[in-house]
Short mmCIF file of C-alpha atoms in Angstrom, two decimals:
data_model
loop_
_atom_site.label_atom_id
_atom_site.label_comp_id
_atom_site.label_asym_id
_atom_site.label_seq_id
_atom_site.Cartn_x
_atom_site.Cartn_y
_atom_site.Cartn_z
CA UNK E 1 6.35 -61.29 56.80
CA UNK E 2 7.55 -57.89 57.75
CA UNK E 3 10.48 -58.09 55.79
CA UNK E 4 8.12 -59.13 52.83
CA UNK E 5 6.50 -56.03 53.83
CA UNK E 6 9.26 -53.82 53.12
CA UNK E 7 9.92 -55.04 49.50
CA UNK E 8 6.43 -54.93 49.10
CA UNK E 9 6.73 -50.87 49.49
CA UNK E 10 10.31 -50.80 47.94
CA UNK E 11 8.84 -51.71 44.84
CA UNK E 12 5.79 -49.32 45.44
CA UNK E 13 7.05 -46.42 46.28
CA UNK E 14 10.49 -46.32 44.81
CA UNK E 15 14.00 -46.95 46.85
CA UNK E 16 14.40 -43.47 47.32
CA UNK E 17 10.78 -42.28 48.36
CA UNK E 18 11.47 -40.63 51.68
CA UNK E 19 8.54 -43.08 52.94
CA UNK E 20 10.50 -45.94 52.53
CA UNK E 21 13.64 -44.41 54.03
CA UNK E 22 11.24 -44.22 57.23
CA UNK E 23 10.90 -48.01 57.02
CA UNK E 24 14.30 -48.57 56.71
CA UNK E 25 15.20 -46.50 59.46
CA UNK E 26 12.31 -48.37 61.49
CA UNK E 27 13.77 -51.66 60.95
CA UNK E 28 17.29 -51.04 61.55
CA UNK E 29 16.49 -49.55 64.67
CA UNK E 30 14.46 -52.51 65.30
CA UNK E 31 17.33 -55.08 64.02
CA UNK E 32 19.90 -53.16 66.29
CA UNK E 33 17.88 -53.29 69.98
CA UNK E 34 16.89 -57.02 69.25
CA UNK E 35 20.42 -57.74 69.09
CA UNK E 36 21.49 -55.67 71.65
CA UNK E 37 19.08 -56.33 74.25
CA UNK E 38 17.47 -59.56 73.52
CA UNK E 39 13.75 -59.21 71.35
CA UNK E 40 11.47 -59.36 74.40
CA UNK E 41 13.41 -56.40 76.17
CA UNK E 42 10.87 -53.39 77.09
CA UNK E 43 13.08 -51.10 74.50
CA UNK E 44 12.83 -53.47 71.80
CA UNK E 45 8.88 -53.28 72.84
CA UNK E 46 8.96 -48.60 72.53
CA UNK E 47 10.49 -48.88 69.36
CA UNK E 48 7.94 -51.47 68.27
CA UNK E 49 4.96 -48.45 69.15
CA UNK E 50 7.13 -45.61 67.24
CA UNK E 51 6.78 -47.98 64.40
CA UNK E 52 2.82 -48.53 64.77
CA UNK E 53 2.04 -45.22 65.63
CA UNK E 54 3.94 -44.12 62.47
CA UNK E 55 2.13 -46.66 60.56
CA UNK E 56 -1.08 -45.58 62.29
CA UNK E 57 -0.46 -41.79 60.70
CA UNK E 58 -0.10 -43.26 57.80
CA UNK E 59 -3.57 -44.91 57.95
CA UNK E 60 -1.37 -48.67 57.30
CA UNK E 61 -3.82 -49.93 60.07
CA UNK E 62 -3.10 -53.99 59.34
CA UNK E 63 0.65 -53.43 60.07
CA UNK E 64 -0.01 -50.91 63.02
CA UNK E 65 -1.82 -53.55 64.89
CA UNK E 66 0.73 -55.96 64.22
CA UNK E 67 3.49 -54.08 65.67
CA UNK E 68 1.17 -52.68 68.72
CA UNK E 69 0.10 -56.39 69.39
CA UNK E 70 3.54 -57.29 69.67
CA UNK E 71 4.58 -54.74 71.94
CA UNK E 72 1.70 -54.97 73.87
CA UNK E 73 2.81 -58.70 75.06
CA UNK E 74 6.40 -58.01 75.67
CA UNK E 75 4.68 -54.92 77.95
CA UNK E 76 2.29 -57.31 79.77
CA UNK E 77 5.16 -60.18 80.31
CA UNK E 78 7.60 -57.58 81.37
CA UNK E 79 4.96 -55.08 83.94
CA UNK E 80 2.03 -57.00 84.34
CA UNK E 81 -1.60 -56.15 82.92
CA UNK E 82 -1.93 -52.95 84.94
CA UNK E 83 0.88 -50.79 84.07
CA UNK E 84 0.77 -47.62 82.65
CA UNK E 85 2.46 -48.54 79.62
CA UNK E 86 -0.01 -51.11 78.87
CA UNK E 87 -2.99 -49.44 79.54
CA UNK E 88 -1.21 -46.88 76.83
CA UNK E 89 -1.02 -49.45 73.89
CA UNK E 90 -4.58 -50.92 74.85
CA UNK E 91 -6.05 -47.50 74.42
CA UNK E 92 -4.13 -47.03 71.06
CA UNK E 93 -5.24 -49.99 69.77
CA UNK E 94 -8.86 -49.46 70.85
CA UNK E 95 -8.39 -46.00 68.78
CA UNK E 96 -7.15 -47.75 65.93
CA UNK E 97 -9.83 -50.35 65.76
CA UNK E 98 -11.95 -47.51 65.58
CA UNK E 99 -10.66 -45.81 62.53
CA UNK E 100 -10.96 -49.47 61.01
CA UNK E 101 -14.67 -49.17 61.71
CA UNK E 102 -13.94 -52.88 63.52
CA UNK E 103 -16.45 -51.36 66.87
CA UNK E 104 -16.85 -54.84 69.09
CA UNK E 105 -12.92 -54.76 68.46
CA UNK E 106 -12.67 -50.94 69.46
CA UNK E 107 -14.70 -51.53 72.48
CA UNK E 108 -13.07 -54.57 73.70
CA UNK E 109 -9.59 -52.70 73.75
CA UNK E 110 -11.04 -49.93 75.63
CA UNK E 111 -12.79 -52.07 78.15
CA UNK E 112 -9.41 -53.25 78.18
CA UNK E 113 -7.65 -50.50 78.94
CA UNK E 114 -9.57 -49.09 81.64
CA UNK E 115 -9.57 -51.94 83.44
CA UNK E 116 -5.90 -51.74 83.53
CA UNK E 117 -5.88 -47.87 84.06
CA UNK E 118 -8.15 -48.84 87.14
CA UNK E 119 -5.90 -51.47 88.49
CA UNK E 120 -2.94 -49.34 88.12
CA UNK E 121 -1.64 -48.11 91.69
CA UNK E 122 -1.40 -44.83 90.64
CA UNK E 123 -3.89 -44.35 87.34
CA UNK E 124 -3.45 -41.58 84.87
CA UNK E 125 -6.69 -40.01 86.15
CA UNK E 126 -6.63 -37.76 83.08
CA UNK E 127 -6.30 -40.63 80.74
CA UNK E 128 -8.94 -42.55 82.82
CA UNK E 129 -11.40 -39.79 81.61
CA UNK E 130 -10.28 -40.00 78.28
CA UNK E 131 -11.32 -43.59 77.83
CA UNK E 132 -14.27 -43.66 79.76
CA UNK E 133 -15.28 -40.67 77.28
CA UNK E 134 -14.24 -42.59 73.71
CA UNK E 135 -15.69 -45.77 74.64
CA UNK E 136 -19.08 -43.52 75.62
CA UNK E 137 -18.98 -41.71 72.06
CA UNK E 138 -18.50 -45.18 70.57
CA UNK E 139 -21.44 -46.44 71.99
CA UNK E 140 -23.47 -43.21 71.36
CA UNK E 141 -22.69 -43.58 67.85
CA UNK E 142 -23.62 -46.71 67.73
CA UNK E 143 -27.26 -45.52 69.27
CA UNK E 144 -26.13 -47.89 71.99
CA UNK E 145 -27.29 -44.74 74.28
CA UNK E 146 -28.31 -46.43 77.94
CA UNK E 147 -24.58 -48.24 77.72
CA UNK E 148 -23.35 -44.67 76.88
CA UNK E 149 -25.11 -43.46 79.85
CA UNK E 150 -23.55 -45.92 81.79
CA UNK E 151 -19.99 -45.44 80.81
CA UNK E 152 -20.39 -41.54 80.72
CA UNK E 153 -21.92 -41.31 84.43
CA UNK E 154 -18.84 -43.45 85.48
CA UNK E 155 -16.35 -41.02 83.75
CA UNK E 156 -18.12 -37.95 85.61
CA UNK E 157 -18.17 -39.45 88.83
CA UNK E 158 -14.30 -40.04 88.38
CA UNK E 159 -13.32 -36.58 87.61
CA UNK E 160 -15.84 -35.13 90.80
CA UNK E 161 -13.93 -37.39 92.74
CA UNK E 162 -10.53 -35.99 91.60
CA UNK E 163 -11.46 -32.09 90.52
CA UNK E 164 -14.13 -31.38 93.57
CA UNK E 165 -17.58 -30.53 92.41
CA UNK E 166 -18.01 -27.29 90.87
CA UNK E 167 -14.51 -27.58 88.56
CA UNK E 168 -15.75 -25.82 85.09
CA UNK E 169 -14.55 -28.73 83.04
CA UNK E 170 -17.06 -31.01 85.29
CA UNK E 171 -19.50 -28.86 83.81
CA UNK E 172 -18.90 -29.57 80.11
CA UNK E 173 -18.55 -33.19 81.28
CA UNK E 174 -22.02 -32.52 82.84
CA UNK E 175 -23.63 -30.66 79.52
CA UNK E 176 -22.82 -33.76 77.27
CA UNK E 177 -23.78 -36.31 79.57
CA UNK E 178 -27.16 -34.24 79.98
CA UNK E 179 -27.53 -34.33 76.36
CA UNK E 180 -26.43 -37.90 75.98
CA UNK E 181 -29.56 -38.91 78.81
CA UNK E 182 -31.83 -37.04 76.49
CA UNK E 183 -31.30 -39.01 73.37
CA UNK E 184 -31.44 -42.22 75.94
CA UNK E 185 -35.16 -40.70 76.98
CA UNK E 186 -34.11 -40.14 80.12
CA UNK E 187 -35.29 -36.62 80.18
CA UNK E 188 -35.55 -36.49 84.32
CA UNK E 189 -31.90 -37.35 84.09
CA UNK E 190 -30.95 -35.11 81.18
CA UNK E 191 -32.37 -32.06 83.25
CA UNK E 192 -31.42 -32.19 86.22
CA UNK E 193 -27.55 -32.43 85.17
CA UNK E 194 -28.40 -29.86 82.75
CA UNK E 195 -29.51 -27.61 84.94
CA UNK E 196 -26.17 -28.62 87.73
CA UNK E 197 -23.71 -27.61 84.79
CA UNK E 198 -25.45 -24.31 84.50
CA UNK E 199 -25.35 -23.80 87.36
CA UNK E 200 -21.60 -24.62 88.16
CA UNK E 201 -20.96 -22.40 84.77
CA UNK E 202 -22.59 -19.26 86.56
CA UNK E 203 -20.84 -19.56 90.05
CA UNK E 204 -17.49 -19.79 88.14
CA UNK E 205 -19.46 -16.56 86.28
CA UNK E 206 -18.72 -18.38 83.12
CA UNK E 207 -20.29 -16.11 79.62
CA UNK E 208 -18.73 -18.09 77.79
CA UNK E 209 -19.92 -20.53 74.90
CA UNK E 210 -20.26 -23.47 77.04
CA UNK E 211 -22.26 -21.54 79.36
CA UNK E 212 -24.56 -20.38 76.04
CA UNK E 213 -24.19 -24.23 74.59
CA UNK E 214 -26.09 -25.63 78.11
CA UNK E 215 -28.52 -23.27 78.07
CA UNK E 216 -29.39 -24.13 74.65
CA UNK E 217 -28.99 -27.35 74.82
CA UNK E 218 -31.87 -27.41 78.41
CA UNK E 219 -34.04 -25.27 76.55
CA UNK E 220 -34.46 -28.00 73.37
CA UNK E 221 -35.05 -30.50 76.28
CA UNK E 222 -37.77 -28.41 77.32
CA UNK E 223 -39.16 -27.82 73.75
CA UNK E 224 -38.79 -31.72 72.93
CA UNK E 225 -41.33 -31.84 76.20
CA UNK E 226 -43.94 -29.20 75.10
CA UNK E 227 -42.71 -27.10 77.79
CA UNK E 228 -42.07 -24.17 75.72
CA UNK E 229 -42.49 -21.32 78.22
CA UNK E 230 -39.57 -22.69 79.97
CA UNK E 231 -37.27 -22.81 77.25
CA UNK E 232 -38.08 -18.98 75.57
CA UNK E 233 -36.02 -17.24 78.32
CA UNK E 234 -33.12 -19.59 78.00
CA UNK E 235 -32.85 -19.41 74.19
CA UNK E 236 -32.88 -15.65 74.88
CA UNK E 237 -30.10 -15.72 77.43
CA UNK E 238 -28.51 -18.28 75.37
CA UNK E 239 -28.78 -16.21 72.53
CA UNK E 240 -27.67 -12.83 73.85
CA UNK E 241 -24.10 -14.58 75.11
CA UNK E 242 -23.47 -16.14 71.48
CA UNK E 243 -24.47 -12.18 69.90
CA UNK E 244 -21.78 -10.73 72.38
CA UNK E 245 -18.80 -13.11 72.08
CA UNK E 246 -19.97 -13.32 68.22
CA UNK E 247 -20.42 -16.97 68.38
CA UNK E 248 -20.87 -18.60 65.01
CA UNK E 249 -24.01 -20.79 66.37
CA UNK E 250 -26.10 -17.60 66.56
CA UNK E 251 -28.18 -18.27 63.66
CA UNK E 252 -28.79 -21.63 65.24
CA UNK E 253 -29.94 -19.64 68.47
CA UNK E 254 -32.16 -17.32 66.27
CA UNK E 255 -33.52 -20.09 64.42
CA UNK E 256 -34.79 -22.21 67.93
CA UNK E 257 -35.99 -19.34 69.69
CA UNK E 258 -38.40 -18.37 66.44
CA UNK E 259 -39.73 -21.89 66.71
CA UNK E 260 -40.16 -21.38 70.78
CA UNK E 261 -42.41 -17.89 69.48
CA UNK E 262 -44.25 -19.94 66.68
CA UNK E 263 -45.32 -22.54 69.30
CA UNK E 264 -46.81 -20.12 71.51
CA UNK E 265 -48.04 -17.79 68.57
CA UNK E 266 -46.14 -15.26 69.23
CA UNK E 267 -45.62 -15.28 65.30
CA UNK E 268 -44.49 -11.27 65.33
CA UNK E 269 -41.71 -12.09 67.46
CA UNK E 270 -40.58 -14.97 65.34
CA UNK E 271 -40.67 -12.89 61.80
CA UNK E 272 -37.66 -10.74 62.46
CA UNK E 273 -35.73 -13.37 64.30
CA UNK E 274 -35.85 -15.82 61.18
CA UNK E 275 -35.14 -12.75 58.78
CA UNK E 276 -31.91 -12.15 60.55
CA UNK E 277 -30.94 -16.12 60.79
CA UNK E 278 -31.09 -15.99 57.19
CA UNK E 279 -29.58 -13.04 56.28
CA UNK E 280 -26.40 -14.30 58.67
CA UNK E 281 -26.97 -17.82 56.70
CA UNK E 282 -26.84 -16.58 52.94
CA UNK E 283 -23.90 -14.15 53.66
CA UNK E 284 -21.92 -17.77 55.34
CA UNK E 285 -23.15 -19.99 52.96
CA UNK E 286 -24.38 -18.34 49.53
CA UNK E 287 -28.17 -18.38 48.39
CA UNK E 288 -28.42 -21.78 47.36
CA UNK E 289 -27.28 -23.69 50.53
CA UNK E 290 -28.93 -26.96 51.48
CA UNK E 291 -28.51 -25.85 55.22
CA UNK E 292 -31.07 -23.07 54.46
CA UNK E 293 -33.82 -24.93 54.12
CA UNK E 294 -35.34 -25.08 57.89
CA UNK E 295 -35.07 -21.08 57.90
CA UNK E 296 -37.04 -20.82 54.09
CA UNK E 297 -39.49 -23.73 55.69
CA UNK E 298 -40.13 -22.13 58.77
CA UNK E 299 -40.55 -18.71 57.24
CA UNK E 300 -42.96 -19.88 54.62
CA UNK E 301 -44.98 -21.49 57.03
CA UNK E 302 -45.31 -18.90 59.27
CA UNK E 303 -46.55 -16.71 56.37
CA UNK E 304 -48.69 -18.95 55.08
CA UNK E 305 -50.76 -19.08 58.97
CA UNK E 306 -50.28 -15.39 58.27
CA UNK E 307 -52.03 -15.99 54.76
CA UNK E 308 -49.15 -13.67 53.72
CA UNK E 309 -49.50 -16.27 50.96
CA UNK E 310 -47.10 -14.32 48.22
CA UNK E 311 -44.31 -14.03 50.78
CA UNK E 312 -44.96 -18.11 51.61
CA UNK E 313 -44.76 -19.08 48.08
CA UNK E 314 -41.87 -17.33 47.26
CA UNK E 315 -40.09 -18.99 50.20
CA UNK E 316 -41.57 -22.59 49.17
CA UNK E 317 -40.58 -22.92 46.09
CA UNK E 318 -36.88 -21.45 46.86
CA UNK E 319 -36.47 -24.59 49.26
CA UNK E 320 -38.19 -26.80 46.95
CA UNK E 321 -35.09 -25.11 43.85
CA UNK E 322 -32.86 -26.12 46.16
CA UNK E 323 -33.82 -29.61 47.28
CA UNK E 324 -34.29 -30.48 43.92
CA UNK E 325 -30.58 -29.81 43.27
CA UNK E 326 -29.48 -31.52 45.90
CA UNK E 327 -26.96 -34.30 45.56
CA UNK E 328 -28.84 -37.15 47.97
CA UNK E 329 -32.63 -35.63 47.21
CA UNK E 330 -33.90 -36.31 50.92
CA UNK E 331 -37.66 -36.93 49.01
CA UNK E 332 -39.51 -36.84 52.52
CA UNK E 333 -38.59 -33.10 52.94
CA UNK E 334 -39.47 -32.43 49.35
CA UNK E 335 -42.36 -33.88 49.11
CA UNK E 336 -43.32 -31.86 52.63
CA UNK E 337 -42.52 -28.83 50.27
CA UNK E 338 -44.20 -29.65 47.68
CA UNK E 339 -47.12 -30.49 49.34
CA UNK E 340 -47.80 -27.34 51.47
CA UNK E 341 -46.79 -25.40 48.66
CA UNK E 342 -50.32 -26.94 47.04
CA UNK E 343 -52.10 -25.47 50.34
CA UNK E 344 -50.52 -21.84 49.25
CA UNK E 345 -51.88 -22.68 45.75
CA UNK E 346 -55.40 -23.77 46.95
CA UNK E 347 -55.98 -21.19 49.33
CA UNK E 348 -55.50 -18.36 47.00
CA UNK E 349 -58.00 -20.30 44.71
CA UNK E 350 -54.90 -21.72 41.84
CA UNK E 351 -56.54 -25.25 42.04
CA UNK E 352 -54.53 -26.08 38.79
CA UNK E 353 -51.46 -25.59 39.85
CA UNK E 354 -51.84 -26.80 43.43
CA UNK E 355 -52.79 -29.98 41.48
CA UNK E 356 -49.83 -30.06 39.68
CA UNK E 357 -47.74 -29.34 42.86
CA UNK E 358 -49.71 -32.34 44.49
CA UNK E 359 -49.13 -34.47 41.75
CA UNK E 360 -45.62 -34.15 42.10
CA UNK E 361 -45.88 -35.04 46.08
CA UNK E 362 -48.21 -37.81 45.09
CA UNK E 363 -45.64 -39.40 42.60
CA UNK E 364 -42.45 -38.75 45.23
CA UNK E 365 -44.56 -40.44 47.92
CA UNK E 366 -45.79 -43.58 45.71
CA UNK E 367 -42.21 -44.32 44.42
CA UNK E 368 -40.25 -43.44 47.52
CA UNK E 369 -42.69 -45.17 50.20
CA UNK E 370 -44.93 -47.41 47.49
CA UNK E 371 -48.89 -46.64 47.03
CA UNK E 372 -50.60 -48.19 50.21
CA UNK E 373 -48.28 -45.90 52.96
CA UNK E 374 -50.16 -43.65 55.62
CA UNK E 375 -48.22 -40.66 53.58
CA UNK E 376 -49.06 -41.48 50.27
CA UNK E 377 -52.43 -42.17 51.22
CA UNK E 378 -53.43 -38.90 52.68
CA UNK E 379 -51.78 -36.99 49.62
CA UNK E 380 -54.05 -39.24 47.39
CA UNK E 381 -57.17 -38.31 49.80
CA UNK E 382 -56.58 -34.41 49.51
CA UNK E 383 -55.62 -35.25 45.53
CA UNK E 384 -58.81 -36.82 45.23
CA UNK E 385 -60.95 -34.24 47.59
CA UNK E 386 -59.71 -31.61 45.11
CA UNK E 387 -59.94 -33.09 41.61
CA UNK E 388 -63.73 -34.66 42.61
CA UNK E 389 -64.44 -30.90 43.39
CA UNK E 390 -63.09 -29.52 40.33
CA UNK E 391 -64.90 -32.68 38.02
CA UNK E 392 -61.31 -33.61 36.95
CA UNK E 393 -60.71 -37.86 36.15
CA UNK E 394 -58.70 -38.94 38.74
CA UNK E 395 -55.82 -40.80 38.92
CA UNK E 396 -54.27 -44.69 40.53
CA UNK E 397 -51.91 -44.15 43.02
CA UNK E 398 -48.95 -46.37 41.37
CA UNK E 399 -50.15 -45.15 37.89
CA UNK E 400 -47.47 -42.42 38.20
CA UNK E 401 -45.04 -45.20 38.81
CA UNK E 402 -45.28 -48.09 36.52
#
C-alpha cells in the first residue's frame, strides 16, 4: 500500500517535484535500515516518525498515522508501554487526531500517553504538563469544562510539586485554571486561585501582562457575580499596567472598566473611557469594523439614559450600518439595535420612524425565532402599544414573513 502510495504522488506531483524527492528519500532510507537491521529494530521504528512527522507538516494525516502506528508497536515491543519514546509517539498521535477533528480519538491517545509518562521511572515532567494541558483545552473546547477542571487541577498540582509554590509560570498555570473553573460555575474555585496567582505574580513583583491578564480576568469574575465594587479597582490596576507596557488589550481594559462605571452609574466616568477605546479601535481596525460594535452599543446606550438622544442615534444606527454588512448577520444583535434605536425614535416623539425601526426588529425576530417566541412577542406588544396609540391598523406577527 505504501508503495501504491508513492506512484500515487509520482503521478500527482510530477517525478521531479522536490515533494516527491522527499518520499523517495523517505523510503530508501526506510528500505536500507529494514535490511540492515531487521524491520522491527528501534532505528527502523525513528525513521518510521521522521516520515510521519513529515507527513504530519504536510497535513497527509491518513499516512502520518500509519507510519506513527507502526512505530509506535515496534517502540512498545522493544521498551515496554512506559518509555519515553512511547509516551513521545502517543502524544503525537493524540496531536494529530486532533488536527483531524477525530476528539474521542485525540483524547484516548493522550490518556494514553500520560499514563505512560506517569509510569515512566523518570517522566519528562515538562512534557507531563504539556499533556495534562492539551487534553484539558480539548475538553474545554469541547464545553466538557468539569473534566477540564479535573485534568487541569492535576497538571497544576504536578508542576507545584516539581517548581515549589510561588514559581511565576505556576501562576499562569493558576490564571487559566481560574478562568477555566469559572466557565465550569465554579466561581468559589475560580477565585480563590485567581486571587493565589496574583498574588504569586506580585511577590515575584511581576508588571507584567500576565500580572494585568489575572487581574482582569478576577475582576470579570466579580462583574459576572454583581459584585462590581470589587472589580472597579482591579480593572483600574489592570488597566494602568497594559497603558504602561502599551499592551494591545487596552481597549479591552477601557471597554470593561466603562461597563464596571455604567453598573454603578457612574456614567461620567464611563463617557471618556469608551471615547478613547474607540478612538484606539478605529485607528487598529478602520471605521467599519465588526469588532466595534460593543463600544458604538455601549456608547449609545449610555447616551440614550443620558437622553443625549442625537449623540445615541448617531451611534445606533452606525452599529446597525455595520451589522447589516456583515458577512454572517448575527440577527439577535441587530435586531437589539434596531429595536432600542425605536426607543431613541419614540422618546424624542418620531413615532413614524420608530415604527419603521420596530418593524424591521419585528420582521428579524418572526423569521429568525418564528412568531410565538418570548422575543418576538414583546416587540409585537410595544409594536402594538404604539400603533393602537397612534390609531394605525396593525399588523400579524408572521404577516411580514409569508
Amino acid at each position: 500500500a505504501e508503495y501504491m502510495g508513492y506512484e500515487i504522488r509520482e503521478i500527482t506531483l510530477g517525478p521531479t517535484h522536490p515533494e516527491f524527492a522527499c518520499s523517495l528519500s523517505e523510503l530508501a532510507s526506510l528500505y536500507e535500515q529494514q535490511k540492515a537491521l531487521g524491520p522491527n529494530h528501534q532505528e527502523v521504528a525513528i525513521i518510521l516518525c521522521q516520515i510521519a512527522q513529515f507527513r504530519y507538516s504536510h497535513k497527509q494525516y491518513v499516512e502520518s498515522d500509519l507510519f506513527y502506528k507502526e512505530a509506535l508497536e515496534i517502540l512498545t515491543t522493544a521498551y515496554g508501554k512506559n518509555h519515553p519514546h512511547v509516551s513521545t509517539v502517543l502524544y503525537n498521535i493524540a496531536e494529530l487526531y486532533v488536527d483531524m477533528t477525530e476528539f474521542d480519538q485525540a483524547e484516548e491517545y493522550y490518556k494514553l500517553s500520560i499514563e505512560s509518562m506517569e509510569g515512566s521511572p523518570e517522566p519528562k515532567i515538562t512534557e507531563l504538563i504539556l499533556a495534562l494541558t492539551h487534553l484539558s483545552n480539548l475538553y474545554q473546547n469541547q464545553k466538557k469544562y468539569l473534566k477540564a477542571v479535573i485534568i487541569s487541577k492535576k497538571s497544576i498540582s504536578v508542576h507545584e510539586t516539581v517548581y515549589g509554590p510561588c514559581n511565576q509560570e505556576l501562576a499562569v498555570h493558576l490564571n487559566n485554571y481560574a478562568s477555566l473553573c469559572r466557565e465550569a460555575e465554579l466561581y468559589e474555585e475560580s477565585e480563590e486561585n485567581q486571587k493565589r496567582a496574583i498574588e504569586i505574580l506580585r511577590k515575584n513583583k511581576s508588571e507584567t501582562s500576565t500580572l494585568a491578564s489575572a487581574l482582569h480576568n478576577l475582576a470579570f469574575l466579580f462583574v459576572h457575580l454583581e459584585r462590581y465594587s470589587e472589580a472597579e479597582p482591579l480593572y483600574e490596576e489592570s488597566l494602568k499596567i497594559r497603558v504602561d507596557l502599551n499592551d494591545p488589550n487596552i481597549a479591552l481594559s477601557l471597554l470593561n472598566l466603562s461597563e464596571v462605571y455604567c453598573f454603578q452609574e457612574k456614567r461620567l466616568k464611563a463617557e471618556p473611557l469608551l471615547k478613547l477605546a474607540l478612538d484606539i479601535e478605529e485607528s487598529r481596525l478602520g471605521k467599519d469594523h465588526p469588532a466595534l460594535l460593543r463600544i458604538l452599543g455601549n456608547l449609545a446606550q449610555l447616551y440614550l439614559d443620558e437622553k443625549k438622544y442625537d449623540e445615541s442615534e448617531n451611534f445606533y444606527k452606525r452599529a446597525i450600518s455595520i451589522q447589516e454588512k456583515e458577512v454572517e448577520i448575527r440577527f439577535v444583535d441587530l435586531a437589539l439595535s434596531l429595536n432600542n434605536l425605536s426607543t431613541v425614535y419614540f422618546n424624542t416623539g418620531r413615532f413614524i420612524e420608530g415604527l419603521e425601526s420596530l418593524q424591521k426588529c419585528l420582521e428579524i425576530c418572526c423569521e429568525y425565532f418564528g412568531p410565538d417566541h418570548q422575543r418576538t412577542l414583546y416587540v409585537y406588544q410595544i409594536y402594538t402599544l404604539v400603533t393602537t396609540k397612534l390609531g394605525i391598523p396593525q399588523t400579524n406577527r408572521g404577516e411580514n414573513n409569508k
